[in-house]
Short mmCIF file of C-alpha atoms in Angstrom, two decimals:
data_model
loop_
_atom_site.label_atom_id
_atom_site.label_comp_id
_atom_site.label_asym_id
_atom_site.label_seq_id
_atom_site.Cartn_x
_atom_site.Cartn_y
_atom_site.Cartn_z
CA MET Q 1 206.64 431.12 5.69
CA PRO Q 2 204.04 429.93 8.23
CA LYS Q 3 200.86 428.57 6.70
CA GLN Q 4 197.68 430.30 7.92
CA LYS Q 5 194.14 428.98 7.57
CA LEU Q 6 191.17 431.17 8.48
CA LEU Q 7 188.88 429.35 10.90
CA ALA Q 8 186.37 432.03 11.97
CA THR Q 9 185.46 435.69 11.47
CA LEU Q 10 183.56 437.65 14.14
CA LEU Q 11 182.23 441.13 13.41
CA HIS Q 12 182.05 442.85 16.80
CA ILE Q 13 179.76 445.87 17.12
CA SER Q 14 178.41 447.58 20.21
CA ASP Q 15 176.47 450.51 21.65
CA LEU Q 16 174.31 451.26 18.64
CA HIS Q 17 171.80 453.19 20.81
CA ILE Q 18 169.06 452.91 18.20
CA GLY Q 19 166.21 455.30 19.01
CA SER Q 20 162.87 456.18 17.50
CA LEU Q 21 163.42 457.58 14.02
CA ASP Q 22 163.22 461.27 13.19
CA PRO Q 23 161.47 461.07 9.79
CA THR Q 24 163.23 464.18 8.48
CA THR Q 25 166.79 462.98 9.14
CA GLY Q 26 166.79 459.26 9.93
CA ASP Q 27 168.62 460.06 13.18
CA ALA Q 28 167.25 459.25 16.62
CA ALA Q 29 164.50 461.70 17.54
CA ILE Q 30 165.35 463.81 20.59
CA SER Q 31 162.72 465.34 22.86
CA GLN Q 32 162.98 468.90 24.20
CA ALA Q 33 163.68 467.58 27.71
CA VAL Q 34 166.53 465.37 26.54
CA GLN Q 35 167.89 468.20 24.39
CA PHE Q 36 168.01 470.45 27.46
CA GLY Q 37 170.03 467.80 29.28
CA LEU Q 38 172.39 467.33 26.33
CA ASP Q 39 172.95 471.08 26.15
CA ASN Q 40 173.99 471.33 29.78
CA PHE Q 41 175.09 468.02 31.34
CA PRO Q 42 177.65 465.48 30.02
CA ILE Q 43 175.83 462.64 31.78
CA PHE Q 44 173.12 462.94 29.08
CA ASP Q 45 175.53 462.11 26.23
CA GLY Q 46 174.41 458.49 26.35
CA LEU Q 47 170.97 459.61 25.18
CA LEU Q 48 172.14 461.00 21.84
CA GLY Q 49 170.94 457.90 20.05
CA HIS Q 50 171.99 456.64 16.62
CA HIS Q 51 172.67 458.73 13.57
CA ALA Q 52 171.66 457.70 10.06
CA SER Q 53 175.22 457.99 8.73
CA GLY Q 54 176.40 455.44 11.27
CA LEU Q 55 173.64 452.97 10.40
CA ARG Q 56 174.41 453.35 6.70
CA ALA Q 57 178.18 452.95 7.17
CA LEU Q 58 177.70 449.78 9.22
CA ALA Q 59 175.36 448.31 6.59
CA GLU Q 60 177.91 449.06 3.86
CA PHE Q 61 180.69 447.43 5.90
CA VAL Q 62 178.62 444.26 6.36
CA GLU Q 63 177.78 444.17 2.65
CA ASN Q 64 181.45 444.47 1.71
CA LEU Q 65 182.33 441.73 4.18
CA ARG Q 66 179.65 439.51 2.68
CA ALA Q 67 180.94 440.21 -0.83
CA SER Q 68 184.39 438.94 0.13
CA ASP Q 69 182.82 435.50 0.67
CA GLU Q 70 183.83 435.39 4.32
CA LYS Q 71 181.73 433.31 6.65
CA PHE Q 72 181.18 435.65 9.57
CA GLN Q 73 179.14 435.92 12.76
CA ILE Q 74 177.95 439.26 14.11
CA LEU Q 75 178.32 439.85 17.86
CA VAL Q 76 176.58 442.81 19.51
CA THR Q 77 177.85 443.54 23.02
CA GLY Q 78 174.91 445.53 24.34
CA ASP Q 79 173.11 448.88 24.22
CA LEU Q 80 171.20 448.06 21.07
CA SER Q 81 168.66 450.72 22.07
CA ARG Q 82 168.81 454.22 23.49
CA ASN Q 83 166.54 453.53 26.46
CA GLY Q 84 165.21 449.99 26.19
CA ASP Q 85 161.87 450.89 24.64
CA ALA Q 86 160.13 447.93 22.99
CA HIS Q 87 159.77 449.90 19.74
CA GLU Q 88 163.50 450.71 19.71
CA LEU Q 89 164.44 447.08 20.28
CA ALA Q 90 162.06 445.91 17.56
CA LEU Q 91 163.62 448.49 15.23
CA ALA Q 92 167.08 447.15 16.08
CA ARG Q 93 165.92 443.61 15.30
CA ARG Q 94 164.57 444.68 11.89
CA TYR Q 95 167.80 446.53 11.14
CA PHE Q 96 169.82 443.40 11.94
CA ASP Q 97 167.57 440.90 10.19
CA SER Q 98 166.55 442.87 7.10
CA GLU Q 99 166.27 446.66 6.76
CA ILE Q 100 164.52 449.75 8.07
CA ASP Q 101 163.30 452.92 6.36
CA ILE Q 102 165.33 455.83 7.75
CA LEU Q 103 163.47 458.43 5.68
CA PRO Q 104 159.77 457.54 5.80
CA PRO Q 105 157.64 457.81 3.78
CA ASN Q 106 160.14 458.46 0.98
CA GLY Q 107 161.78 455.05 1.39
CA ASP Q 108 165.50 455.09 2.22
CA TYR Q 109 166.12 451.52 3.32
CA VAL Q 110 169.21 450.52 5.33
CA GLY Q 111 169.96 447.21 7.07
CA LEU Q 112 172.35 444.35 7.65
CA HIS Q 113 170.27 441.53 6.08
CA ALA Q 114 171.87 439.16 8.60
CA ALA Q 115 168.96 437.12 9.97
CA GLY Q 116 170.30 434.16 11.91
CA LYS Q 117 173.84 435.55 12.01
CA VAL Q 118 173.47 438.02 14.91
CA ILE Q 119 174.27 437.19 18.54
CA ALA Q 120 173.23 440.02 20.87
CA ILE Q 121 173.37 440.57 24.61
CA PRO Q 122 171.78 443.47 26.54
CA GLY Q 123 173.55 446.55 27.84
CA ASN Q 124 172.53 448.83 30.67
CA HIS Q 125 170.44 451.07 28.37
CA ASP Q 126 168.45 448.04 27.21
CA HIS Q 127 167.17 447.65 30.79
CA TRP Q 128 165.52 451.08 30.99
CA ALA Q 129 162.24 449.81 29.48
CA GLY Q 130 161.51 453.04 27.63
CA ILE Q 131 162.11 455.52 30.46
CA PRO Q 132 164.40 458.34 29.21
CA VAL Q 133 166.50 458.27 32.40
CA PRO Q 134 167.92 455.23 34.19
CA ILE Q 135 166.25 455.70 37.58
CA GLY Q 136 162.94 453.90 38.06
CA ALA Q 137 163.09 451.58 35.06
CA THR Q 138 160.85 448.53 35.17
CA PRO Q 139 162.09 445.06 34.11
CA SER Q 140 163.74 444.96 30.71
CA ASN Q 141 161.81 444.47 27.46
CA PHE Q 142 164.95 443.02 25.91
CA TYR Q 143 164.01 439.35 26.05
CA HIS Q 144 160.62 439.97 24.44
CA ASN Q 145 162.49 440.92 21.28
CA PHE Q 146 165.52 438.62 21.35
CA MET Q 147 164.16 435.58 23.23
CA ARG Q 148 167.37 434.23 24.72
CA PRO Q 149 167.56 434.03 28.50
CA LEU Q 150 171.01 434.65 29.95
CA PRO Q 151 173.49 433.43 30.95
CA ALA Q 152 173.96 431.04 28.05
CA THR Q 153 176.68 429.31 26.08
CA ARG Q 154 177.01 428.25 22.47
CA SER Q 155 179.73 426.42 20.57
CA LEU Q 156 180.94 427.08 17.05
CA PRO Q 157 183.28 424.70 15.20
CA LEU Q 158 186.71 426.02 14.24
CA GLY Q 159 187.68 424.20 11.06
CA ASN Q 160 187.95 420.42 10.82
CA GLY Q 161 190.72 419.86 13.35
CA GLY Q 162 188.51 419.37 16.38
CA TYR Q 163 188.83 422.93 17.67
CA GLU Q 164 185.73 424.73 18.90
CA LEU Q 165 184.87 428.26 19.97
CA THR Q 166 182.63 428.59 23.02
CA LEU Q 167 180.83 431.90 23.46
CA ILE Q 168 179.78 432.56 27.05
CA GLU Q 169 177.07 435.22 27.08
CA LEU Q 170 175.89 437.04 30.19
CA ASP Q 171 173.87 440.06 31.29
CA SER Q 172 176.18 442.39 33.21
CA ASP Q 173 173.20 444.40 34.52
CA ALA Q 174 171.41 441.34 35.93
CA ASP Q 175 171.85 442.33 39.60
CA VAL Q 176 171.46 446.10 39.19
CA ARG Q 177 168.37 447.43 40.97
CA PRO Q 178 166.22 450.07 39.20
CA ASN Q 179 166.74 452.85 41.77
CA SER Q 180 170.32 452.09 42.79
CA ILE Q 181 173.53 454.08 42.57
CA GLN Q 182 174.78 451.37 40.22
CA ARG Q 183 172.00 452.12 37.75
CA THR Q 184 172.65 455.86 37.97
CA TYR Q 185 176.37 455.50 37.26
CA ALA Q 186 176.00 452.67 34.73
CA ARG Q 187 177.96 450.20 36.86
CA GLY Q 188 177.77 446.46 36.24
CA SER Q 189 176.69 443.88 38.82
CA PHE Q 190 176.18 440.23 37.87
CA ARG Q 191 177.43 437.75 40.45
CA SER Q 192 174.22 435.74 40.06
CA GLN Q 193 175.06 435.20 36.37
CA LEU Q 194 178.54 433.94 37.25
CA GLN Q 195 177.10 431.52 39.82
CA LEU Q 196 174.73 430.08 37.21
CA LEU Q 197 177.58 429.73 34.72
CA ASP Q 198 179.72 427.97 37.33
CA ALA Q 199 177.07 425.25 37.46
CA MET Q 200 176.68 425.11 33.66
CA LEU Q 201 180.31 424.92 32.52
CA GLU Q 202 182.33 421.72 32.36
CA PRO Q 203 186.14 421.81 32.49
CA ARG Q 204 187.57 423.34 29.33
CA LYS Q 205 188.45 420.82 26.64
CA ALA Q 206 191.95 420.71 25.18
CA ARG Q 207 190.91 422.22 21.84
CA GLU Q 208 188.30 424.63 23.16
CA VAL Q 209 188.66 428.42 23.04
CA ARG Q 210 186.44 430.24 25.52
CA VAL Q 211 185.26 433.80 24.90
CA LEU Q 212 183.21 435.87 27.36
CA VAL Q 213 180.62 438.13 25.68
CA ILE Q 214 179.66 440.93 28.08
CA HIS Q 215 178.65 444.59 28.01
CA HIS Q 216 180.80 446.10 30.78
CA ALA Q 217 184.60 446.26 30.46
CA ARG Q 218 186.70 444.55 33.13
CA THR Q 219 189.69 446.86 32.61
CA TRP Q 220 187.75 450.14 32.91
CA THR Q 221 189.00 452.24 35.83
CA GLY Q 222 187.12 454.85 37.81
CA PHE Q 223 183.67 454.69 39.41
CA SER Q 224 181.25 455.54 36.61
CA LEU Q 225 180.82 452.81 33.94
CA ALA Q 226 182.87 450.29 35.94
CA ILE Q 227 181.99 446.89 37.41
CA ALA Q 228 181.06 446.77 41.11
CA HIS Q 229 184.01 445.73 43.27
CA ALA Q 230 182.57 442.46 44.60
CA THR Q 231 181.46 441.47 41.10
CA LYS Q 232 184.89 442.31 39.70
CA GLN Q 233 186.51 439.97 42.21
CA ALA Q 234 184.07 437.20 41.33
CA LEU Q 235 184.69 437.82 37.63
CA ASP Q 236 188.45 437.45 38.01
CA HIS Q 237 187.95 434.14 39.80
CA PHE Q 238 185.61 433.04 37.01
CA LEU Q 239 188.07 434.03 34.27
CA GLN Q 240 190.81 432.02 35.92
CA GLN Q 241 188.75 428.98 36.90
CA HIS Q 242 187.08 428.58 33.50
CA GLU Q 243 190.13 429.53 31.43
CA ILE Q 244 188.64 432.42 29.48
CA ALA Q 245 190.96 433.49 26.66
CA VAL Q 246 189.15 436.60 25.31
CA ILE Q 247 186.60 439.12 26.62
CA LEU Q 248 184.42 440.91 24.05
CA CYS Q 249 182.69 443.99 25.48
CA GLY Q 250 181.43 447.52 24.84
CA HIS Q 251 179.91 450.16 27.16
CA THR Q 252 182.78 452.67 27.38
CA HIS Q 253 182.42 453.99 23.81
CA LYS Q 254 186.23 453.71 23.54
CA ALA Q 255 187.64 451.09 21.18
CA ALA Q 256 190.61 449.34 22.79
CA VAL Q 257 192.44 446.01 23.05
CA ARG Q 258 193.96 445.39 26.48
CA ARG Q 259 195.70 442.48 28.16
CA HIS Q 260 194.28 441.51 31.56
CA TYR Q 261 195.58 439.10 34.17
CA ALA Q 262 193.16 437.24 36.44
CA GLY Q 263 195.66 435.70 38.80
CA ALA Q 264 198.09 433.85 36.57
CA ARG Q 265 195.54 433.64 33.75
CA GLU Q 266 196.12 435.96 30.80
CA CYS Q 267 193.12 437.06 28.77
CA TRP Q 268 192.63 439.77 26.18
CA GLU Q 269 189.82 442.29 26.43
CA CYS Q 270 188.50 443.75 23.17
CA GLY Q 271 186.14 446.71 23.54
CA ALA Q 272 184.41 447.67 20.30
CA GLY Q 273 183.56 451.27 21.20
CA SER Q 274 180.27 452.75 19.97
CA THR Q 275 179.35 451.74 16.43
CA THR Q 276 176.40 453.96 15.45
CA GLN Q 277 175.69 456.49 18.22
CA PHE Q 278 176.32 460.14 17.31
CA ASP Q 279 180.09 460.67 17.32
CA ALA Q 280 180.17 464.38 16.46
CA VAL Q 281 178.53 467.42 18.03
CA PRO Q 282 175.12 467.98 16.38
CA ARG Q 283 174.85 471.34 14.64
CA LYS Q 284 171.99 472.50 16.88
CA TRP Q 285 174.32 472.47 19.92
CA ARG Q 286 176.30 475.37 18.50
CA VAL Q 287 173.65 477.86 19.62
CA ARG Q 288 173.07 476.33 23.03
CA LEU Q 289 174.66 476.90 26.45
CA ARG Q 290 177.04 473.96 26.40
CA LYS Q 291 180.30 474.50 24.54
CA PRO Q 292 180.86 471.99 21.71
CA ASP Q 293 184.58 471.87 22.56
CA SER Q 294 183.72 470.37 25.95
CA VAL Q 295 181.95 467.37 24.41
CA ASN Q 296 184.21 464.33 24.23
CA LEU Q 297 182.61 461.88 21.77
CA GLY Q 298 184.76 459.05 20.48
CA PRO Q 299 184.57 458.09 16.81
CA ASN Q 300 182.22 455.33 15.71
CA ALA Q 301 184.12 452.07 15.82
CA LEU Q 302 183.85 448.34 15.30
CA MET Q 303 186.20 445.37 15.43
CA LEU Q 304 186.82 442.45 13.13
CA HIS Q 305 188.17 439.39 14.92
CA ARG Q 306 189.66 436.50 12.96
CA ILE Q 307 190.89 433.16 14.28
CA PHE Q 308 193.64 431.43 12.29
CA ASP Q 309 195.31 428.06 12.40
CA THR Q 310 198.99 428.92 11.97
CA ASP Q 311 200.87 425.66 11.51
CA GLY Q 312 198.81 424.04 14.27
CA ARG Q 313 198.77 427.07 16.60
CA LEU Q 314 195.58 429.10 17.08
CA ASP Q 315 196.04 432.86 16.63
CA TRP Q 316 193.49 435.62 17.35
CA VAL Q 317 193.81 438.72 15.15
CA THR Q 318 191.80 441.88 15.90
CA THR Q 319 191.47 444.81 13.50
CA THR Q 320 189.85 448.06 14.67
CA TYR Q 321 187.89 450.27 12.27
CA HIS Q 322 186.79 453.88 12.75
CA ARG Q 323 184.07 455.59 10.74
CA SER Q 324 184.99 458.47 8.47
CA ALA Q 325 183.19 460.21 5.62
CA MET Q 326 184.19 457.24 3.45
CA GLY Q 327 182.75 454.64 5.84
CA PHE Q 328 184.52 452.36 8.28
CA ALA Q 329 188.26 452.19 7.61
CA ARG Q 330 191.08 450.36 9.37
CA MET Q 331 192.82 452.67 11.81
CA HIS Q 332 195.63 450.61 13.37
CA PRO Q 333 197.71 447.57 12.49
CA PRO Q 334 195.95 444.38 13.64
CA ARG Q 335 196.61 443.15 17.18
CA GLU Q 336 197.59 439.48 17.24
CA PHE Q 337 198.01 436.99 20.08
CA ALA Q 338 198.22 433.22 20.43
CA LEU Q 339 195.26 431.39 21.94
CA GLN Q 340 196.89 428.03 22.60
#
């Protein structure tokens, strides 16, 4: 039997879409104007915001993970907020670091209690700066709450054998203009970030595993939600040149693990889906114009990534969890692939 040693655990969450709290439900409060859009136009589904059940289920999952004595890091691949409002982002920070009251003033406190263990990058919604639609947004409030300019890298040791994990974090909306077609259709554009990283990164070391942490998904097809063509070409060159082994992303609200080839370079893309945004048709829609059957909301999801030393070989194992009435539960057998 091969001998496995756990080297790292990464809890991958994404697209929380935390909004201002409705004090009667703990869900994201929805204005009449947004509700009209939700009732009639699918493009408004990204404004649903979080639901209290999702926040609670995620907090319970983190508590259970902590109770198993695993050393874990939490990675958030964007869209922490519904529309980038400073209050929403501050609420997300409190939820990550300690807890928030989802039923004020009665006191129903929910949170991850993970101060210092959360690595977060912005998504396209985090650039809206509080405007309830993407067009016309001013510069992002994101960095005022999370204080880490991007792009950036950080290294985490993998055991005592000299291996290290390098997380390469970037902002995939960095080159998207406020009033552009890219903003309207939630497309990524970030060649400037790749150019900065080209100057920052040294050649990969023999025992280094490189992981790209990004909001947009490289493998997504179609126009809406995709990466701009020129940026996609630059990204593939970057993946190959800098020997990226894994891409961690979100944005599509669909949890999936896909193999991608950038030239001859194989890398695996892990998209966490949407972890706490509404994943079922709210009851109030049943008396509106839009038919609930036409709403295609994926289930809340998250991923748990583990890196193992298997007799001297590094293996990456990804387990996908979907939320049910009983909380987040494993849905598929783990996906496993060798890193080196």
